[in-house]
């Protein structure tokens, strides 16, 4: 079955052709871990998760790599300002390493809560400094760099197709501000590969390099790590739309300069989650909402996932609590339907109907990840008067391989208060070696329909 994806590089929806049959390599730009992820960032990771799941559903073997940016990303994507990690450490009175560990952990937990499959490789920039130095040396050996003011710069005048990803024109007015901001740049779009001068004195993270002690520019990490794990040519690179003009443009320039050939075949970008007055949700604008804030307001993280799937990844999405309520209600209705299906007669499995509906679903997700259409197919199945429960459940299970809404999970059982109280009393009795009382309580708990299992440090209660 064919797969179509919109490639930012060609600005077209194209039929996907993998470099190797039945295998796909995907690299996703990960979070800069100087703060919590906001729900806008998380849109980027639900998007790459759907992409990966779509390939798995189409029987591809997927290798998915995501980085963690823990050094070198300055407050402007354009090499200006302060290292975001350093700013984060100062804000919280902690060391940079504490900040990095804390927010990486929080980010991975958010991903888990959203049922995002953990990428096969999650790699930290600071653990790949040698790979970056090696790549910069290659770029240097190929004649694409210069040193000015102590920093190593990439010389964009050496390549003809620098702006090919964004369609940027090099003679734009806006370019002028860039040279003014950094007098060492020869050309407005040049960027730093290795810093030794800039904010060097106070920078907490420093490494030795052939160009002196310092730290890497932001873009080089993604080129070095993606190629290390996926090869010097790979299939797909993803990220948010803001990465097109600078970060990804620079990644392409430096990688192709290092390798001497084309690098990534498909560039896929998600549009923004916006908030309020058409404002991009962003950490630096201070208007950000965390996944945990939604949980505190009574939403399940998967309600947010459902909400995101309701829009195409290439369309801007305006966040609102009303839309979250609608998503939560939809998820409740889906679950109620599924519980009903499970509780009633399964009926006969209809393979023809299964194939037909599964095909409709596949057509939707293989068409540039059309998740709104895919959800419509799910609803058609759930609302059908003709399909048997068995067929419906099989289809739901199949669709959920891509949707990742955990639709067939058993609902968590609420254990009645009195059962918990009896279990606590029983634990006390066991600790006091009062076996008789413990046995009586076990029987009473069983009468309520629960089974108690003793564990090393306590117990577990299950419905019997
Ligand atoms: P950063 O930590 O800034 O590198 O961002 C992590 C990811 O989130 C990148 O892929 C960004 O492009 C993406 N991103 C940032 N803000 C938003 C937003 N408001 N909506 C969707 N994606 C975003
Ligand atoms: Zn990146």
Coordinates of C-alpha atoms and ligand atoms in Angstrom, one line a residue:
X1 CA 0.0 0.0 0.0
X2 CA 1.4 3.4 -1.0
X3 CA 2.2 6.1 1.6
X4 CA 2.1 9.8 0.8
X5 CA 3.9 12.4 2.8
X6 CA 4.3 16.2 2.4
X7 CA 8.0 16.9 2.0
X8 CA 9.0 20.4 3.0
X9 CA 12.1 20.1 0.8
X10 CA 10.0 19.7 -2.4
X11 CA 6.9 21.5 -1.0
X12 CA 4.9 18.6 -2.4
X13 CA 3.0 15.6 -1.2
X14 CA 5.1 12.7 -2.5
X15 CA 4.9 8.9 -2.6
X16 CA 7.2 7.6 0.0
X17 CA 10.1 5.6 -1.2
X18 CA 12.4 4.1 1.5
X19 CA 16.1 4.0 1.1
X20 CA 16.0 0.3 2.1
X21 CA 13.0 -1.9 1.3
X22 CA 10.6 -2.3 4.3
X23 CA 12.8 -0.2 6.6
X24 CA 12.6 3.4 7.6
X25 CA 14.9 5.6 9.6
X26 CA 13.3 8.6 11.4
X27 CA 15.1 11.4 13.3
X28 CA 13.1 13.8 15.5
X29 CA 14.5 17.0 17.0
X30 CA 14.0 16.5 20.7
X31 CA 13.4 19.0 23.4
X32 CA 15.8 21.7 24.7
X33 CA 15.6 20.6 28.4
X34 CA 15.8 23.9 30.2
X35 CA 12.2 23.8 31.3
X36 CA 9.1 21.5 31.1
X37 CA 7.8 20.7 27.7
X38 CA 4.6 22.7 26.9
X39 CA 1.7 21.2 25.2
X40 CA 2.8 22.8 21.9
X41 CA 6.1 21.0 22.1
X42 CA 4.3 17.8 22.8
X43 CA 2.3 18.3 19.6
X44 CA 5.6 17.7 17.7
X45 CA 6.2 14.4 19.5
X46 CA 2.6 13.1 19.1
X47 CA 3.1 13.9 15.4
X48 CA 6.3 11.9 15.1
X49 CA 4.8 9.1 17.1
X50 CA 1.8 8.9 14.7
X51 CA 4.3 8.9 11.8
X52 CA 6.2 6.0 13.3
X53 CA 3.1 4.1 14.2
X54 CA 1.8 4.5 10.7
X55 CA 4.9 2.9 9.3
X56 CA 4.7 0.0 11.9
X57 CA 1.1 -0.5 10.9
X58 CA 2.3 -0.8 7.3
X59 CA 4.7 -3.5 8.3
X60 CA 7.9 -1.4 8.1
X61 CA 10.7 -1.9 10.5
X62 CA 11.3 1.5 12.1
X63 CA 14.4 2.9 13.7
X64 CA 13.5 6.1 15.5
X65 CA 16.1 8.4 17.0
X66 CA 15.4 11.5 19.1
X67 CA 18.0 13.8 20.6
X68 CA 17.9 15.7 23.9
X69 CA 19.3 19.2 23.5
X70 CA 21.3 19.8 26.7
X71 CA 23.9 22.3 25.5
X72 CA 24.4 25.1 22.9
X73 CA 20.9 26.2 22.2
X74 CA 21.0 30.0 22.7
X75 CA 18.0 32.1 23.5
X76 CA 17.9 33.0 19.8
X77 CA 18.0 30.2 17.3
X78 CA 20.4 32.4 15.5
X79 CA 23.5 32.1 17.8
X80 CA 22.6 35.1 19.8
X81 CA 21.9 35.5 23.5
X82 CA 22.7 33.1 26.3
X83 CA 22.7 29.3 26.4
X84 CA 19.1 28.3 27.4
X85 CA 20.4 25.7 29.7
X86 CA 22.6 28.1 31.6
X87 CA 19.7 30.5 31.9
X88 CA 17.6 27.7 33.3
X89 CA 20.2 26.8 35.9
X90 CA 20.5 30.4 37.0
X91 CA 16.7 30.8 37.2
X92 CA 16.4 27.8 39.5
X93 CA 19.7 28.2 41.4
X94 CA 20.8 24.7 40.3
X95 CA 23.7 23.3 38.3
X96 CA 23.2 22.9 34.6
X97 CA 23.4 19.1 34.9
X98 CA 20.7 19.0 37.6
X99 CA 18.5 21.1 35.3
X100 CA 19.2 18.7 32.3
X101 CA 18.4 15.6 34.3
X102 CA 15.3 16.9 35.9
X103 CA 13.7 18.2 32.7
X104 CA 14.7 15.2 30.6
X105 CA 13.0 13.0 33.1
X106 CA 9.9 15.2 33.1
X107 CA 9.8 15.2 29.3
X108 CA 10.1 11.4 29.0
X109 CA 7.3 11.0 31.6
X110 CA 5.1 13.4 29.5
X111 CA 5.8 11.3 26.4
X112 CA 4.9 8.1 28.3
X113 CA 1.6 9.7 29.6
X114 CA 0.7 10.5 26.0
X115 CA 1.4 6.9 25.0
X116 CA 4.2 8.0 22.7
X117 CA 6.4 4.9 21.9
X118 CA 9.8 5.7 23.3
X119 CA 12.2 6.3 20.4
X120 CA 14.6 3.4 19.9
X121 CA 17.5 5.8 20.7
X122 CA 17.2 8.8 22.9
X123 CA 20.6 10.6 22.7
X124 CA 21.9 13.5 24.6
X125 CA 24.0 16.2 22.9
X126 CA 26.5 16.3 25.8
X127 CA 27.2 12.6 25.4
X128 CA 28.2 13.1 21.7
X129 CA 30.7 16.0 21.8
X130 CA 33.3 13.8 20.2
X131 CA 31.0 13.0 17.3
X132 CA 30.3 16.7 16.8
X133 CA 34.0 17.6 16.9
X134 CA 34.7 14.9 14.3
X135 CA 32.0 16.2 12.0
X136 CA 33.2 19.8 12.4
X137 CA 36.7 18.6 11.4
X138 CA 35.2 17.0 8.3
X139 CA 33.4 20.2 7.4
X140 CA 36.6 22.1 8.0
X141 CA 38.7 19.7 5.9
X142 CA 36.2 20.1 3.0
X143 CA 36.8 23.9 3.2
X144 CA 33.4 25.1 4.5
X145 CA 34.5 26.9 7.7
X146 CA 36.4 29.9 8.9
X147 CA 37.6 31.0 12.3
X148 CA 36.8 34.5 13.5
X149 CA 36.9 35.9 17.0
X150 CA 37.8 32.5 18.3
X151 CA 34.6 30.7 17.0
X152 CA 34.4 28.3 14.1
X153 CA 31.8 29.4 11.6
X154 CA 30.1 27.7 8.8
X155 CA 30.6 29.7 5.6
X156 CA 27.2 29.7 3.8
X157 CA 28.7 31.5 0.8
X158 CA 30.4 28.2 -0.2
X159 CA 27.2 26.5 -1.1
X160 CA 24.7 27.3 -3.8
X161 CA 21.5 25.9 -2.4
X162 CA 21.7 27.1 1.2
X163 CA 18.0 28.1 1.5
X164 CA 16.5 25.2 -0.3
X165 CA 14.4 24.0 2.6
X166 CA 12.6 27.2 3.3
X167 CA 12.9 28.9 -0.1
X168 CA 14.7 31.7 1.6
X169 CA 16.4 34.4 -0.5
X170 CA 19.8 35.3 0.7
X171 CA 19.5 39.0 -0.2
X172 CA 16.6 39.6 2.1
X173 CA 16.5 42.7 4.2
X174 CA 16.0 40.7 7.4
X175 CA 19.4 39.2 6.8
X176 CA 21.2 42.4 7.6
X177 CA 20.3 42.3 11.3
X178 CA 22.2 39.1 11.6
X179 CA 25.6 40.5 10.6
X180 CA 25.0 43.5 12.8
X181 CA 24.4 41.2 15.8
X182 CA 27.7 39.3 15.3
X183 CA 30.5 41.3 13.6
X184 CA 32.6 38.2 13.1
X185 CA 30.2 36.7 10.6
X186 CA 31.3 37.1 7.0
X187 CA 27.8 36.5 5.6
X188 CA 24.5 37.1 7.3
X189 CA 23.4 33.4 7.3
X190 CA 26.7 32.0 8.6
X191 CA 26.4 30.1 11.9
X192 CA 28.6 28.9 14.6
X193 CA 29.8 25.3 14.7
X194 CA 32.0 25.7 17.8
X195 CA 32.1 28.5 20.3
X196 CA 35.2 29.4 22.1
X197 CA 34.7 33.1 22.5
X198 CA 31.1 33.6 23.0
X199 CA 29.9 33.6 26.6
X200 CA 32.9 31.3 27.1
X201 CA 34.2 32.7 30.4
X202 CA 31.1 31.8 32.3
X203 CA 29.8 28.8 30.3
X204 CA 29.5 25.9 32.7
X205 CA 29.8 23.2 30.1
X206 CA 33.1 23.2 28.2
X207 CA 35.1 20.6 26.3
X208 CA 38.5 20.6 24.7
X209 CA 38.5 20.7 20.9
X210 CA 41.0 21.3 18.1
X211 CA 39.9 24.9 18.1
X212 CA 40.2 25.5 21.9
X213 CA 38.0 24.9 24.9
X214 CA 34.4 25.7 24.3
X215 CA 31.1 24.2 23.4
X216 CA 29.2 23.2 20.2
X217 CA 26.7 25.3 18.3
X218 CA 23.2 24.0 18.5
X219 CA 22.7 22.7 14.9
X220 CA 25.7 20.4 14.8
X221 CA 24.3 18.0 17.4
X222 CA 21.4 16.9 15.2
X223 CA 23.6 16.3 12.1
X224 CA 26.2 14.4 14.1
X225 CA 23.8 12.2 16.2
X226 CA 21.3 11.4 13.4
X227 CA 24.1 10.3 11.1
X228 CA 25.8 8.3 13.8
X229 CA 22.6 6.2 14.4
X230 CA 20.9 6.3 11.0
X231 CA 23.7 6.6 8.5
X232 CA 25.0 9.4 6.3
X233 CA 21.8 9.2 4.3
X234 CA 18.5 8.5 5.9
X235 CA 14.8 8.7 5.2
X236 CA 12.9 11.2 7.4
X237 CA 13.7 14.1 9.6
X238 CA 10.9 15.7 11.7
X239 CA 10.4 18.8 13.8
X240 CA 8.2 21.8 14.3
X241 CA 7.7 24.4 11.6
X242 CA 9.9 26.9 13.3
X243 CA 12.9 24.8 12.6
X244 CA 12.6 25.2 8.9
X245 CA 14.4 28.5 8.3
X246 CA 17.4 28.2 10.6
X247 CA 17.9 24.9 12.5
X248 CA 17.0 22.5 9.7
X249 CA 18.4 24.7 7.0
X250 CA 21.7 24.8 8.8
X251 CA 21.6 21.0 9.5
X252 CA 21.3 20.4 5.8
X253 CA 24.1 22.8 4.9
X254 CA 26.6 21.4 7.3
X255 CA 25.7 17.7 6.7
X256 CA 25.9 17.9 3.0
X257 CA 29.2 19.8 3.3
X258 CA 30.6 17.1 5.6
X259 CA 29.4 14.1 3.5
X260 CA 29.6 15.5 0.0
X261 CA 26.2 14.2 -1.0
X262 CA 22.4 14.6 -0.3
X263 CA 21.5 13.8 3.2
X264 CA 17.8 13.3 4.2
X265 CA 15.1 12.5 1.7
X266 CA 11.9 13.7 3.5
X267 CA 11.6 16.7 5.8
X268 CA 8.3 16.7 7.7
X269 CA 7.1 19.6 9.9
X270 CA 4.2 20.0 12.2
X271 CA 2.4 23.3 12.5
X272 CA 2.1 25.2 15.7
X273 CA -0.3 24.9 18.5
X274 CA -1.4 28.4 19.1
X275 CA -3.0 30.1 22.0
X276 CA -5.0 33.3 22.7
X277 CA -4.5 35.9 20.1
X278 CA -2.9 33.8 17.4
X279 CA 0.2 33.5 19.6
X280 CA 2.6 30.6 19.3
X281 CA 2.7 28.7 22.6
X282 CA 6.3 29.1 23.7
X283 CA 8.5 28.8 26.7
X284 CA 10.2 32.1 26.1
X285 CA 6.8 34.0 25.7
X286 CA 5.8 32.6 29.1
X287 CA 2.3 31.6 27.9
X288 CA 2.9 27.9 28.2
X289 CA 0.6 25.2 29.5
X290 CA 2.0 21.9 30.7
X291 CA 0.5 18.5 30.3
X292 CA 0.3 18.3 34.1
X293 CA -1.8 21.5 34.2
X294 CA -4.4 19.7 32.0
X295 CA -4.2 16.6 34.3
X296 CA -4.7 18.9 37.3
X297 CA -7.8 20.2 35.6
X298 CA -9.2 16.7 35.3
X299 CA -8.2 15.7 31.8
X300 CA -6.6 12.5 30.9
X301 CA -3.4 13.0 28.9
X302 CA -5.0 10.8 26.2
X303 CA -7.8 13.3 25.9
X304 CA -5.1 15.8 24.7
X305 CA -3.8 13.2 22.3
X306 CA -7.3 12.7 20.9
X307 CA -7.7 16.5 20.6
X308 CA -4.4 16.7 18.6
X309 CA -5.5 13.8 16.3
X310 CA -8.6 15.8 15.5
X311 CA -6.5 18.2 13.4
X312 CA -4.1 17.5 10.6
X313 CA -0.5 18.0 11.7
X314 CA 0.1 20.5 9.0
X315 CA -2.6 22.8 10.2
X316 CA -2.3 25.3 13.0
X317 CA -4.4 24.4 16.0
X318 CA -5.8 26.9 18.4
X319 CA -5.9 25.6 21.9
X320 CA -9.1 26.1 24.0
X321 CA -10.6 24.5 27.1
X322 CA -13.8 24.0 25.2
X323 CA -12.0 21.9 22.6
X324 CA -10.4 19.9 25.4
X325 CA -13.9 19.3 26.9
X326 CA -15.1 18.1 23.6
X327 CA -12.1 15.7 23.3
X328 CA -12.7 14.4 26.8
X329 CA -16.4 13.7 26.0
X330 CA -15.5 12.0 22.8
X331 CA -13.0 9.8 24.6
X332 CA -15.7 8.9 27.2
X333 CA -18.1 8.0 24.5
X334 CA -15.5 5.8 22.7
X335 CA -14.8 4.0 25.9
X336 CA -18.5 3.6 26.7
X337 CA -19.1 2.1 23.3
X338 CA -16.1 -0.3 23.7
X339 CA -17.3 -1.4 27.1
X340 CA -20.7 -2.1 25.7
X341 CA -19.2 -4.1 22.9
X342 CA -17.2 -6.1 25.3
X343 CA -20.2 -6.8 27.6
X344 CA -22.5 -8.0 24.8
X345 CA -22.5 -10.9 22.4
X346 CA -19.4 -10.9 20.2
X347 CA -21.2 -12.2 17.2
X348 CA -19.4 -13.5 14.1
X349 CA -16.2 -12.0 12.8
X350 CA -16.8 -10.6 9.3
X351 CA -13.5 -10.6 7.5
X352 CA -14.8 -8.8 4.4
X353 CA -16.2 -6.0 6.4
X354 CA -13.0 -5.9 8.4
X355 CA -10.8 -5.6 5.3
X356 CA -13.1 -2.9 3.9
X357 CA -13.0 -0.7 7.0
X358 CA -9.4 -1.3 7.7
X359 CA -8.6 -0.3 4.1
X360 CA -10.6 3.0 4.6
X361 CA -8.5 3.6 7.7
X362 CA -5.2 2.8 6.0
X363 CA -6.1 5.1 3.1
X364 CA -6.6 7.9 5.6
X365 CA -3.4 7.5 7.6
X366 CA -1.3 6.7 4.6
X367 CA -2.5 9.9 3.0
X368 CA -0.1 12.3 4.8
X369 CA -1.3 11.1 8.2
X370 CA -4.9 12.3 7.8
X371 CA -5.8 11.6 11.4
X372 CA -9.2 13.5 11.4
X373 CA -10.3 11.2 8.6
X374 CA -8.9 8.2 10.5
X375 CA -11.0 9.2 13.6
X376 CA -14.0 9.5 11.4
X377 CA -13.5 5.9 10.2
X378 CA -13.2 4.8 13.9
X379 CA -16.5 6.5 14.7
X380 CA -18.2 4.9 11.6
X381 CA -17.2 1.5 13.0
X382 CA -18.2 2.3 16.6
X383 CA -21.6 3.6 15.4
X384 CA -22.3 0.9 12.9
X385 CA -25.6 -1.0 13.3
X386 CA -24.4 -3.8 11.0
X387 CA -21.0 -4.8 12.2
X388 CA -20.7 -7.5 14.9
X389 CA -19.1 -6.6 18.2
X390 CA -16.2 -9.0 17.4
X391 CA -15.5 -7.2 14.1
X392 CA -15.8 -3.8 15.7
X393 CA -13.4 -4.8 18.5
X394 CA -10.9 -6.2 16.1
X395 CA -11.0 -3.1 14.0
X396 CA -10.7 -0.8 17.0
X397 CA -7.6 -2.8 18.1
X398 CA -6.1 -2.5 14.7
X399 CA -6.8 1.3 14.4
X400 CA -5.4 1.9 17.9
X401 CA -2.0 0.6 16.7
X402 CA -1.8 4.0 14.9
X403 CA -4.0 6.2 17.1
X404 CA -2.3 5.1 20.3
X405 CA -5.3 6.1 22.4
X406 CA -5.1 2.9 24.5
X407 CA -8.7 2.2 23.5
X408 CA -8.8 -1.4 24.6
X409 CA -7.1 -1.0 28.0
X410 CA -9.0 -2.3 30.9
X411 CA -10.5 0.5 32.8
X412 CA -8.8 0.9 36.2
X413 CA -10.9 -0.7 38.9
X414 CA -12.0 1.5 41.7
X415 CA -11.4 -0.5 44.9
X416 CA -14.0 0.2 47.5
X417 CA -12.9 2.1 50.6
X418 CA -14.0 -0.6 53.0
X419 CA -12.0 -3.2 51.1
X420 CA -8.9 -1.1 51.4
X421 CA -9.6 -0.6 55.1
X422 CA -9.9 -4.3 55.7
X423 CA -6.7 -4.9 53.7
X424 CA -4.8 -2.4 55.9
X425 CA -6.2 -4.0 59.1
X426 CA -5.1 -7.3 57.7
X427 CA -1.6 -6.0 57.1
X428 CA -1.4 -4.9 60.7
X429 CA -2.6 -8.3 61.9
X430 CA 0.0 -10.0 59.8
X431 CA 2.7 -7.8 61.2
X432 CA 1.5 -8.7 64.7
X433 CA 1.6 -12.4 63.6
X434 CA -2.1 -12.6 64.3
X435 CA -2.7 -15.2 61.6
X436 CA -6.3 -16.0 62.6
X437 CA -7.4 -12.4 62.3
X438 CA -5.6 -12.1 59.0
X439 CA -7.4 -15.2 57.6
X440 CA -10.8 -13.9 58.7
X441 CA -10.1 -10.6 57.0
X442 CA -9.0 -12.4 53.8
X443 CA -12.4 -14.2 53.8
X444 CA -14.3 -11.0 54.3
X445 CA -12.4 -9.3 51.5
X446 CA -13.2 -12.3 49.3
X447 CA -16.9 -12.0 50.1
X448 CA -16.7 -8.5 48.6
X449 CA -15.3 -9.9 45.4
X450 CA -11.6 -9.1 45.9
X451 CA -8.6 -11.2 46.2
X452 CA -5.6 -10.2 48.3
X453 CA -2.1 -11.2 47.5
X454 CA 0.7 -10.8 50.0
X455 CA 3.8 -9.0 48.8
X456 CA 7.2 -8.4 50.5
X457 CA 6.3 -4.9 51.7
X458 CA 2.5 -5.0 51.7
X459 CA -0.2 -6.4 49.5
X460 CA -2.0 -6.2 46.2
X461 CA -5.7 -6.3 45.7
X462 CA -7.4 -7.7 42.6
X463 CA -10.9 -8.3 41.6
X464 CA -11.5 -12.0 41.9
Ligands
LIG1 P1 12.5 23.2 21.4 O1 12.7 22.6 22.7 O2 12.4 24.6 21.4 O3 13.6 22.7 20.4 O4 11.2 22.6 20.8 C1 10.8 21.3 20.8 C2 9.9 21.0 19.6 O5 8.6 21.6 19.8 C3 10.4 21.5 18.2 O6 10.2 20.5 17.2 C4 9.6 22.7 18.0 O7 9.5 23.0 16.6 C5 8.3 22.3 18.6 N1 7.4 23.4 19.0 C6 7.7 24.5 19.7 N2 6.7 25.3 19.9 C7 5.6 24.7 19.3 C8 4.2 25.0 19.2 N3 3.7 26.0 19.8 N4 3.4 24.1 18.6 C9 3.9 23.0 18.0 N5 5.2 22.6 18.1 C10 6.1 23.5 18.7
LIG2 ZN1 17.5 19.3 15.7

